[in-house]
Every structure is written in structure tokens, then in C-alpha cells.
Amino acid sequence: MSNSHEAGHDHASHGSHGALKSYTVGFVLSIVLTLISFWIVLSGAVAHDSIELWLALFAVIQLLVQLGFFLHLGANPEQQQNTAIFMFTALVLGIAVGGSLWVMHNANVLMMPGM
């Protein structure tokens, strides 16, 4: 490999990989989202019936922050392969977990005829 080819794959040459600003923003957003979640539960400002909905919403936002700022997944051309691999892995895990739950539910229903 030539020296110029190796320099093209250096992580420092990518703007979003390893940038201290990216990690700092992601860290601050994660802390803020966590504190908001704690506030929702502890303050009583949110109706008791909707706490789970709000926590799920902030959990999804936190997941997106983690994926974007720490794992550098996104739509940029240099990130598309990592994003596609992550999406495929999530699909396989979803099928495995969903299929397992479906089989266990059906087994429970079919093995308890008196219920």
C-alpha cells in the first residue's frame, strides 16, 4: 500500500470520528436526557399514567444520541456501511427476540387448555 492510500484511511482525517467536540456534545446531551428522565419520575410534574410513555420517548432519544455521537452512525457516505451493518444486526435481533416471544406465547396458550 502506498503512503497516500494509508493516510486516506486515518481516523483523524474523518471530521466526525474521534472529534473531542462530538464526544463532549454527546456526553452533555446524554447527561441532560438522563437528568430529565429522573426529573420526570421524581418531580411528579408528569401524570402518573404517562410516565412510561415519556421515559420511553427519552430512552429512544438517548439511543439516537448514543448512536450518532459515540458510534458515529448516520447518513454520511463514510458512515453508511456502519449504519447498514447496525440496521441489519438490529433486524436479526428483532426477528430472534420477536420469534422467541411468539413461540413462547403460543406454547403457553396451547399447553394451558383449561385457562
mmCIF file of N, CA and C in Angstrom:
data_model
loop_
_atom_site.group_PDB
_atom_site.id
_atom_site.type_symbol
_atom_site.label_atom_id
_atom_site.label_comp_id
_atom_site.label_asym_id
_atom_site.label_seq_id
_atom_site.Cartn_x
_atom_site.Cartn_y
_atom_site.Cartn_z
ATOM 1 N N MET A 1 0.840 -1.185 0.000
ATOM 2 C CA MET A 1 0.000 0.000 0.000
ATOM 3 C C MET A 1 0.875 1.235 0.000
ATOM 4 N N SER A 2 0.423 2.226 -0.681
ATOM 5 C CA SER A 2 1.194 3.460 -0.743
ATOM 6 C C SER A 2 0.909 4.314 0.483
ATOM 7 N N ASN A 3 1.778 5.248 0.705
ATOM 8 C CA ASN A 3 1.637 6.135 1.850
ATOM 9 C C ASN A 3 0.393 7.001 1.736
ATOM 10 N N SER A 4 0.059 7.464 0.528
ATOM 11 C CA SER A 4 -1.119 8.314 0.371
ATOM 12 C C SER A 4 -2.407 7.533 0.610
ATOM 13 N N HIS A 5 -2.405 6.227 0.255
ATOM 14 C CA HIS A 5 -3.591 5.406 0.484
ATOM 15 C C HIS A 5 -3.814 5.185 1.977
ATOM 16 N N GLU A 6 -2.723 4.975 2.714
ATOM 17 C CA GLU A 6 -2.845 4.767 4.158
ATOM 18 C C GLU A 6 -3.327 6.033 4.852
ATOM 19 N N ALA A 7 -2.875 7.191 4.383
ATOM 20 C CA ALA A 7 -3.292 8.447 5.010
ATOM 21 C C ALA A 7 -4.776 8.699 4.802
ATOM 22 N N GLY A 8 -5.345 8.179 3.724
ATOM 23 C CA GLY A 8 -6.757 8.375 3.454
ATOM 24 C C GLY A 8 -7.655 7.631 4.419
ATOM 25 N N HIS A 9 -7.124 6.578 5.056
ATOM 26 C CA HIS A 9 -7.917 5.793 5.988
ATOM 27 C C HIS A 9 -7.595 6.108 7.440
ATOM 28 N N ASP A 10 -6.849 7.136 7.672
ATOM 29 C CA ASP A 10 -6.521 7.553 9.027
ATOM 30 C C ASP A 10 -7.774 8.120 9.684
ATOM 31 N N HIS A 11 -8.041 7.688 10.919
ATOM 32 C CA HIS A 11 -9.262 8.144 11.602
ATOM 33 C C HIS A 11 -9.249 9.642 11.848
ATOM 34 N N ALA A 12 -8.096 10.236 11.980
ATOM 35 C CA ALA A 12 -8.032 11.673 12.227
ATOM 36 C C ALA A 12 -8.464 12.470 11.002
ATOM 37 N N SER A 13 -8.424 11.859 9.823
ATOM 38 C CA SER A 13 -8.822 12.581 8.618
ATOM 39 C C SER A 13 -10.337 12.717 8.499
ATOM 40 N N HIS A 14 -11.106 11.883 9.195
ATOM 41 C CA HIS A 14 -12.564 11.987 9.185
ATOM 42 C C HIS A 14 -12.976 13.038 10.191
ATOM 43 N N GLY A 15 -13.894 13.906 9.799
ATOM 44 C CA GLY A 15 -14.291 15.002 10.664
ATOM 45 C C GLY A 15 -15.013 14.555 11.920
ATOM 46 N N SER A 16 -15.867 13.520 11.833
ATOM 47 C CA SER A 16 -16.694 13.162 12.977
ATOM 48 C C SER A 16 -16.069 12.086 13.856
ATOM 49 N N HIS A 17 -15.103 11.333 13.330
ATOM 50 C CA HIS A 17 -14.508 10.247 14.114
ATOM 51 C C HIS A 17 -13.522 10.806 15.116
ATOM 52 N N GLY A 18 -13.800 10.568 16.380
ATOM 53 C CA GLY A 18 -12.860 10.908 17.423
ATOM 54 C C GLY A 18 -12.759 12.385 17.742
ATOM 55 N N ALA A 19 -13.617 13.204 17.210
ATOM 56 C CA ALA A 19 -13.541 14.625 17.499
ATOM 57 C C ALA A 19 -13.982 14.864 18.939
ATOM 58 N N LEU A 20 -13.148 15.586 19.678
ATOM 59 C CA LEU A 20 -13.456 15.859 21.078
ATOM 60 C C LEU A 20 -14.772 16.607 21.214
ATOM 61 N N LYS A 21 -15.056 17.509 20.282
ATOM 62 C CA LYS A 21 -16.310 18.264 20.330
ATOM 63 C C LYS A 21 -17.510 17.328 20.202
ATOM 64 N N SER A 22 -17.425 16.346 19.304
ATOM 65 C CA SER A 22 -18.523 15.396 19.106
ATOM 66 C C SER A 22 -18.778 14.589 20.377
ATOM 67 N N TYR A 23 -17.713 14.103 20.988
ATOM 68 C CA TYR A 23 -17.868 13.325 22.219
ATOM 69 C C TYR A 23 -18.397 14.189 23.361
ATOM 70 N N THR A 24 -17.937 15.434 23.443
ATOM 71 C CA THR A 24 -18.393 16.324 24.520
ATOM 72 C C THR A 24 -19.875 16.648 24.370
ATOM 73 N N VAL A 25 -20.303 16.958 23.145
ATOM 74 C CA VAL A 25 -21.715 17.255 22.910
ATOM 75 C C VAL A 25 -22.574 16.029 23.215
ATOM 76 N N GLY A 26 -22.137 14.851 22.772
ATOM 77 C CA GLY A 26 -22.872 13.619 23.058
ATOM 78 C C GLY A 26 -22.964 13.343 24.544
ATOM 79 N N PHE A 27 -21.865 13.570 25.263
ATOM 80 C CA PHE A 27 -21.851 13.337 26.705
ATOM 81 C C PHE A 27 -22.803 14.289 27.424
ATOM 82 N N VAL A 28 -22.753 15.567 27.058
ATOM 83 C CA VAL A 28 -23.628 16.558 27.698
ATOM 84 C C VAL A 28 -25.096 16.244 27.400
ATOM 85 N N LEU A 29 -25.399 15.908 26.145
ATOM 86 C CA LEU A 29 -26.786 15.546 25.812
ATOM 87 C C LEU A 29 -27.245 14.315 26.586
ATOM 88 N N SER A 30 -26.371 13.333 26.735
ATOM 89 C CA SER A 30 -26.734 12.123 27.483
ATOM 90 C C SER A 30 -27.022 12.445 28.940
ATOM 91 N N ILE A 31 -26.199 13.281 29.540
ATOM 92 C CA ILE A 31 -26.415 13.671 30.936
ATOM 93 C C ILE A 31 -27.730 14.443 31.078
ATOM 94 N N VAL A 32 -27.988 15.389 30.160
ATOM 95 C CA VAL A 32 -29.216 16.181 30.216
ATOM 96 C C VAL A 32 -30.442 15.279 30.065
ATOM 97 N N LEU A 33 -30.398 14.343 29.108
ATOM 98 C CA LEU A 33 -31.541 13.447 28.911
ATOM 99 C C LEU A 33 -31.763 12.546 30.123
ATOM 100 N N THR A 34 -30.679 12.098 30.751
ATOM 101 C CA THR A 34 -30.808 11.281 31.957
ATOM 102 C C THR A 34 -31.410 12.088 33.102
ATOM 103 N N LEU A 35 -30.954 13.317 33.262
ATOM 104 C CA LEU A 35 -31.496 14.162 34.323
ATOM 105 C C LEU A 35 -32.973 14.483 34.085
ATOM 106 N N ILE A 36 -33.350 14.697 32.832
ATOM 107 C CA ILE A 36 -34.764 14.936 32.526
ATOM 108 C C ILE A 36 -35.596 13.707 32.877
ATOM 109 N N SER A 37 -35.083 12.525 32.590
ATOM 110 C CA SER A 37 -35.808 11.296 32.933
ATOM 111 C C SER A 37 -35.982 11.165 34.438
ATOM 112 N N PHE A 38 -34.921 11.451 35.189
ATOM 113 C CA PHE A 38 -35.037 11.412 36.646
ATOM 114 C C PHE A 38 -36.046 12.448 37.126
ATOM 115 N N TRP A 39 -36.012 13.635 36.550
ATOM 116 C CA TRP A 39 -36.937 14.685 36.949
ATOM 117 C C TRP A 39 -38.377 14.267 36.688
ATOM 118 N N ILE A 40 -38.628 13.618 35.539
ATOM 119 C CA ILE A 40 -39.981 13.160 35.216
ATOM 120 C C ILE A 40 -40.509 12.226 36.303
ATOM 121 N N VAL A 41 -39.657 11.318 36.760
ATOM 122 C CA VAL A 41 -40.089 10.332 37.751
ATOM 123 C C VAL A 41 -40.211 10.948 39.143
ATOM 124 N N LEU A 42 -39.251 11.758 39.532
ATOM 125 C CA LEU A 42 -39.183 12.218 40.913
ATOM 126 C C LEU A 42 -40.013 13.466 41.204
ATOM 127 N N SER A 43 -40.287 14.295 40.203
ATOM 128 C CA SER A 43 -40.942 15.574 40.488
ATOM 129 C C SER A 43 -42.452 15.468 40.619
ATOM 130 N N GLY A 44 -43.049 14.529 39.931
ATOM 131 C CA GLY A 44 -44.497 14.436 39.941
ATOM 132 C C GLY A 44 -45.157 15.423 38.996
ATOM 133 N N ALA A 45 -44.368 16.084 38.157
ATOM 134 C CA ALA A 45 -44.914 17.071 37.220
ATOM 135 C C ALA A 45 -45.644 16.417 36.057
ATOM 136 N N VAL A 46 -45.360 15.148 35.817
ATOM 137 C CA VAL A 46 -45.990 14.416 34.721
ATOM 138 C C VAL A 46 -47.030 13.478 35.327
ATOM 139 N N ALA A 47 -48.168 13.347 34.671
ATOM 140 C CA ALA A 47 -49.226 12.458 35.155
ATOM 141 C C ALA A 47 -48.690 11.032 35.291
ATOM 142 N N HIS A 48 -49.096 10.368 36.344
ATOM 143 C CA HIS A 48 -48.594 9.024 36.646
ATOM 144 C C HIS A 48 -48.857 8.036 35.511
ATOM 145 N N ASP A 49 -49.975 8.208 34.813
ATOM 146 C CA ASP A 49 -50.324 7.288 33.731
ATOM 147 C C ASP A 49 -49.410 7.420 32.522
ATOM 148 N N SER A 50 -48.775 8.574 32.343
ATOM 149 C CA SER A 50 -47.968 8.785 31.139
ATOM 150 C C SER A 50 -46.464 8.769 31.399
ATOM 151 N N ILE A 51 -46.044 8.395 32.598
ATOM 152 C CA ILE A 51 -44.609 8.369 32.905
ATOM 153 C C ILE A 51 -43.870 7.392 31.998
ATOM 154 N N GLU A 52 -44.431 6.219 31.798
ATOM 155 C CA GLU A 52 -43.758 5.213 30.964
ATOM 156 C C GLU A 52 -43.584 5.703 29.539
ATOM 157 N N LEU A 53 -44.588 6.388 29.018
ATOM 158 C CA LEU A 53 -44.504 6.930 27.659
ATOM 159 C C LEU A 53 -43.376 7.955 27.551
ATOM 160 N N TRP A 54 -43.305 8.866 28.516
ATOM 161 C CA TRP A 54 -42.253 9.875 28.498
ATOM 162 C C TRP A 54 -40.875 9.251 28.665
ATOM 163 N N LEU A 55 -40.750 8.264 29.544
ATOM 164 C CA LEU A 55 -39.454 7.606 29.719
ATOM 165 C C LEU A 55 -39.040 6.855 28.464
ATOM 166 N N ALA A 56 -39.991 6.210 27.802
ATOM 167 C CA ALA A 56 -39.673 5.519 26.548
ATOM 168 C C ALA A 56 -39.235 6.522 25.481
ATOM 169 N N LEU A 57 -39.899 7.668 25.416
ATOM 170 C CA LEU A 57 -39.522 8.694 24.450
ATOM 171 C C LEU A 57 -38.093 9.177 24.694
ATOM 172 N N PHE A 58 -37.760 9.482 25.940
ATOM 173 C CA PHE A 58 -36.412 9.940 26.244
ATOM 174 C C PHE A 58 -35.381 8.826 26.091
ATOM 175 N N ALA A 59 -35.778 7.575 26.275
ATOM 176 C CA ALA A 59 -34.861 6.450 26.036
ATOM 177 C C ALA A 59 -34.524 6.339 24.553
ATOM 178 N N VAL A 60 -35.510 6.522 23.690
ATOM 179 C CA VAL A 60 -35.264 6.471 22.245
ATOM 180 C C VAL A 60 -34.376 7.637 21.827
ATOM 181 N N ILE A 61 -34.639 8.824 22.359
ATOM 182 C CA ILE A 61 -33.793 9.980 22.049
ATOM 183 C C ILE A 61 -32.364 9.723 22.520
ATOM 184 N N GLN A 62 -32.225 9.155 23.714
ATOM 185 C CA GLN A 62 -30.895 8.830 24.248
ATOM 186 C C GLN A 62 -30.191 7.822 23.349
ATOM 187 N N LEU A 63 -30.922 6.829 22.852
ATOM 188 C CA LEU A 63 -30.342 5.841 21.940
ATOM 189 C C LEU A 63 -29.833 6.509 20.671
ATOM 190 N N LEU A 64 -30.623 7.419 20.117
ATOM 191 C CA LEU A 64 -30.209 8.119 18.903
ATOM 192 C C LEU A 64 -28.978 8.989 19.149
ATOM 193 N N VAL A 65 -28.915 9.634 20.310
ATOM 194 C CA VAL A 65 -27.734 10.433 20.662
ATOM 195 C C VAL A 65 -26.506 9.529 20.760
ATOM 196 N N GLN A 66 -26.649 8.393 21.421
ATOM 197 C CA GLN A 66 -25.524 7.468 21.568
ATOM 198 C C GLN A 66 -25.048 6.960 20.207
ATOM 199 N N LEU A 67 -25.990 6.587 19.346
ATOM 200 C CA LEU A 67 -25.627 6.070 18.027
ATOM 201 C C LEU A 67 -24.968 7.146 17.169
ATOM 202 N N GLY A 68 -25.450 8.357 17.259
ATOM 203 C CA GLY A 68 -24.912 9.423 16.422
ATOM 204 C C GLY A 68 -23.585 9.977 16.900
ATOM 205 N N PHE A 69 -23.461 10.262 18.192
ATOM 206 C CA PHE A 69 -22.278 10.949 18.689
ATOM 207 C C PHE A 69 -21.161 10.012 19.117
ATOM 208 N N PHE A 70 -21.474 8.800 19.540
ATOM 209 C CA PHE A 70 -20.425 7.898 20.011
ATOM 210 C C PHE A 70 -20.101 6.793 19.009
ATOM 211 N N LEU A 71 -21.106 6.223 18.371
ATOM 212 C CA LEU A 71 -20.854 5.181 17.370
ATOM 213 C C LEU A 71 -20.746 5.746 15.960
ATOM 214 N N HIS A 72 -21.023 7.031 15.804
ATOM 215 C CA HIS A 72 -20.888 7.741 14.527
ATOM 216 C C HIS A 72 -21.696 7.085 13.420
ATOM 217 N N LEU A 73 -22.921 6.702 13.720
ATOM 218 C CA LEU A 73 -23.797 6.162 12.689
ATOM 219 C C LEU A 73 -24.607 7.308 12.104
ATOM 220 N N GLY A 74 -24.788 7.279 10.806
ATOM 221 C CA GLY A 74 -25.549 8.343 10.167
ATOM 222 C C GLY A 74 -25.651 8.112 8.678
ATOM 223 N N ALA A 75 -26.070 9.141 7.967
ATOM 224 C CA ALA A 75 -26.302 9.035 6.527
ATOM 225 C C ALA A 75 -25.114 9.517 5.704
ATOM 226 N N ASN A 76 -24.075 10.006 6.337
ATOM 227 C CA ASN A 76 -22.893 10.444 5.591
ATOM 228 C C ASN A 76 -22.303 9.272 4.826
ATOM 229 N N PRO A 77 -21.717 9.532 3.659
ATOM 230 C CA PRO A 77 -21.168 8.431 2.846
ATOM 231 C C PRO A 77 -20.160 7.565 3.594
ATOM 232 N N GLU A 78 -19.338 8.159 4.455
ATOM 233 C CA GLU A 78 -18.344 7.373 5.180
ATOM 234 C C GLU A 78 -18.967 6.545 6.311
ATOM 235 N N GLN A 79 -20.199 6.850 6.680
ATOM 236 C CA GLN A 79 -20.864 6.163 7.779
ATOM 237 C C GLN A 79 -21.938 5.192 7.314
ATOM 238 N N GLN A 80 -22.251 5.184 6.030
ATOM 239 C CA GLN A 80 -23.363 4.376 5.533
ATOM 240 C C GLN A 80 -23.136 2.884 5.733
ATOM 241 N N GLN A 81 -21.920 2.416 5.566
ATOM 242 C CA GLN A 81 -21.669 0.982 5.738
ATOM 243 C C GLN A 81 -21.889 0.569 7.198
ATOM 244 N N ASN A 82 -21.391 1.358 8.134
ATOM 245 C CA ASN A 82 -21.600 1.049 9.554
ATOM 246 C C ASN A 82 -23.077 1.101 9.920
ATOM 247 N N THR A 83 -23.790 2.079 9.371
ATOM 248 C CA THR A 83 -25.217 2.199 9.637
ATOM 249 C C THR A 83 -25.978 0.999 9.090
ATOM 250 N N ALA A 84 -25.628 0.565 7.877
ATOM 251 C CA ALA A 84 -26.295 -0.597 7.278
ATOM 252 C C ALA A 84 -26.027 -1.859 8.090
ATOM 253 N N ILE A 85 -24.806 -2.033 8.547
ATOM 254 C CA ILE A 85 -24.469 -3.204 9.371
ATOM 255 C C ILE A 85 -25.248 -3.173 10.678
ATOM 256 N N PHE A 86 -25.348 -1.999 11.302
ATOM 257 C CA PHE A 86 -26.097 -1.874 12.546
ATOM 258 C C PHE A 86 -27.572 -2.187 12.329
ATOM 259 N N MET A 87 -28.148 -1.658 11.245
ATOM 260 C CA MET A 87 -29.567 -1.902 10.971
ATOM 261 C C MET A 87 -29.832 -3.384 10.717
ATOM 262 N N PHE A 88 -28.943 -4.057 9.995
ATOM 263 C CA PHE A 88 -29.111 -5.486 9.748
ATOM 264 C C PHE A 88 -29.018 -6.275 11.056
ATOM 265 N N THR A 89 -28.074 -5.899 11.911
ATOM 266 C CA THR A 89 -27.935 -6.568 13.208
ATOM 267 C C THR A 89 -29.187 -6.360 14.051
ATOM 268 N N ALA A 90 -29.724 -5.139 14.054
ATOM 269 C CA ALA A 90 -30.950 -4.861 14.807
ATOM 270 C C ALA A 90 -32.120 -5.668 14.250
ATOM 271 N N LEU A 91 -32.193 -5.819 12.924
ATOM 272 C CA LEU A 91 -33.255 -6.610 12.305
ATOM 273 C C LEU A 91 -33.156 -8.078 12.719
ATOM 274 N N VAL A 92 -31.954 -8.643 12.678
ATOM 275 C CA VAL A 92 -31.774 -10.046 13.058
ATOM 276 C C VAL A 92 -32.124 -10.252 14.529
ATOM 277 N N LEU A 93 -31.677 -9.336 15.392
ATOM 278 C CA LEU A 93 -32.014 -9.443 16.818
ATOM 279 C C LEU A 93 -33.515 -9.295 17.044
ATOM 280 N N GLY A 94 -34.151 -8.378 16.319
ATOM 281 C CA GLY A 94 -35.600 -8.206 16.439
ATOM 282 C C GLY A 94 -36.353 -9.453 16.024
ATOM 283 N N ILE A 95 -35.912 -10.081 14.930
ATOM 284 C CA ILE A 95 -36.558 -11.324 14.479
ATOM 285 C C ILE A 95 -36.345 -12.430 15.499
ATOM 286 N N ALA A 96 -35.131 -12.556 16.032
ATOM 287 C CA ALA A 96 -34.840 -13.615 17.006
ATOM 288 C C ALA A 96 -35.645 -13.414 18.293
ATOM 289 N N VAL A 97 -35.657 -12.197 18.817
ATOM 290 C CA VAL A 97 -36.385 -11.935 20.072
ATOM 291 C C VAL A 97 -37.891 -12.019 19.837
ATOM 292 N N GLY A 98 -38.376 -11.391 18.764
ATOM 293 C CA GLY A 98 -39.805 -11.439 18.468
ATOM 294 C C GLY A 98 -40.295 -12.851 18.202
ATOM 295 N N GLY A 99 -39.516 -13.619 17.450
ATOM 296 C CA GLY A 99 -39.885 -15.012 17.179
ATOM 297 C C GLY A 99 -39.897 -15.851 18.437
ATOM 298 N N SER A 100 -38.922 -15.642 19.303
ATOM 299 C CA SER A 100 -38.879 -16.390 20.566
ATOM 300 C C SER A 100 -40.086 -16.070 21.435
ATOM 301 N N LEU A 101 -40.430 -14.789 21.529
ATOM 302 C CA LEU A 101 -41.602 -14.409 22.319
ATOM 303 C C LEU A 101 -42.882 -14.981 21.732
ATOM 304 N N TRP A 102 -42.981 -14.989 20.422
ATOM 305 C CA TRP A 102 -44.155 -15.546 19.746
ATOM 306 C C TRP A 102 -44.280 -17.040 20.024
ATOM 307 N N VAL A 103 -43.170 -17.778 19.928
ATOM 308 C CA VAL A 103 -43.189 -19.224 20.188
ATOM 309 C C VAL A 103 -43.540 -19.500 21.643
ATOM 310 N N MET A 104 -42.959 -18.739 22.570
ATOM 311 C CA MET A 104 -43.256 -18.954 23.988
ATOM 312 C C MET A 104 -44.707 -18.629 24.307
ATOM 313 N N HIS A 105 -45.239 -17.578 23.710
ATOM 314 C CA HIS A 105 -46.644 -17.237 23.936
ATOM 315 C C HIS A 105 -47.558 -18.340 23.420
ATOM 316 N N ASN A 106 -47.300 -18.808 22.200
ATOM 317 C CA ASN A 106 -48.130 -19.871 21.630
ATOM 318 C C ASN A 106 -48.010 -21.165 22.425
ATOM 319 N N ALA A 107 -46.811 -21.487 22.892
ATOM 320 C CA ALA A 107 -46.635 -22.679 23.708
ATOM 321 C C ALA A 107 -47.427 -22.559 25.010
ATOM 322 N N ASN A 108 -47.406 -21.382 25.608
ATOM 323 C CA ASN A 108 -48.150 -21.166 26.839
ATOM 324 C C ASN A 108 -49.650 -21.308 26.603
ATOM 325 N N VAL A 109 -50.145 -20.732 25.525
ATOM 326 C CA VAL A 109 -51.583 -20.793 25.226
ATOM 327 C C VAL A 109 -52.016 -22.223 24.926
ATOM 328 N N LEU A 110 -51.234 -22.956 24.145
ATOM 329 C CA LEU A 110 -51.604 -24.300 23.744
ATOM 330 C C LEU A 110 -51.406 -25.341 24.843
ATOM 331 N N MET A 111 -50.565 -25.070 25.810
ATOM 332 C CA MET A 111 -50.312 -26.052 26.867
ATOM 333 C C MET A 111 -51.180 -25.819 28.090
ATOM 334 N N MET A 112 -51.982 -24.783 28.094
ATOM 335 C CA MET A 112 -52.866 -24.493 29.210
ATOM 336 C C MET A 112 -54.309 -24.523 28.711
ATOM 337 N N PRO A 113 -54.847 -25.701 28.365
ATOM 338 C CA PRO A 113 -56.176 -25.756 27.756
ATOM 339 C C PRO A 113 -57.303 -25.345 28.697
ATOM 340 N N GLY A 114 -57.134 -25.484 29.982
ATOM 341 C CA GLY A 114 -58.198 -25.161 30.920
ATOM 342 C C GLY A 114 -58.336 -23.660 31.162
ATOM 343 N N MET A 115 -57.397 -22.885 30.727
ATOM 344 C CA MET A 115 -57.424 -21.452 31.025
ATOM 345 C C MET A 115 -58.260 -20.692 30.053
#
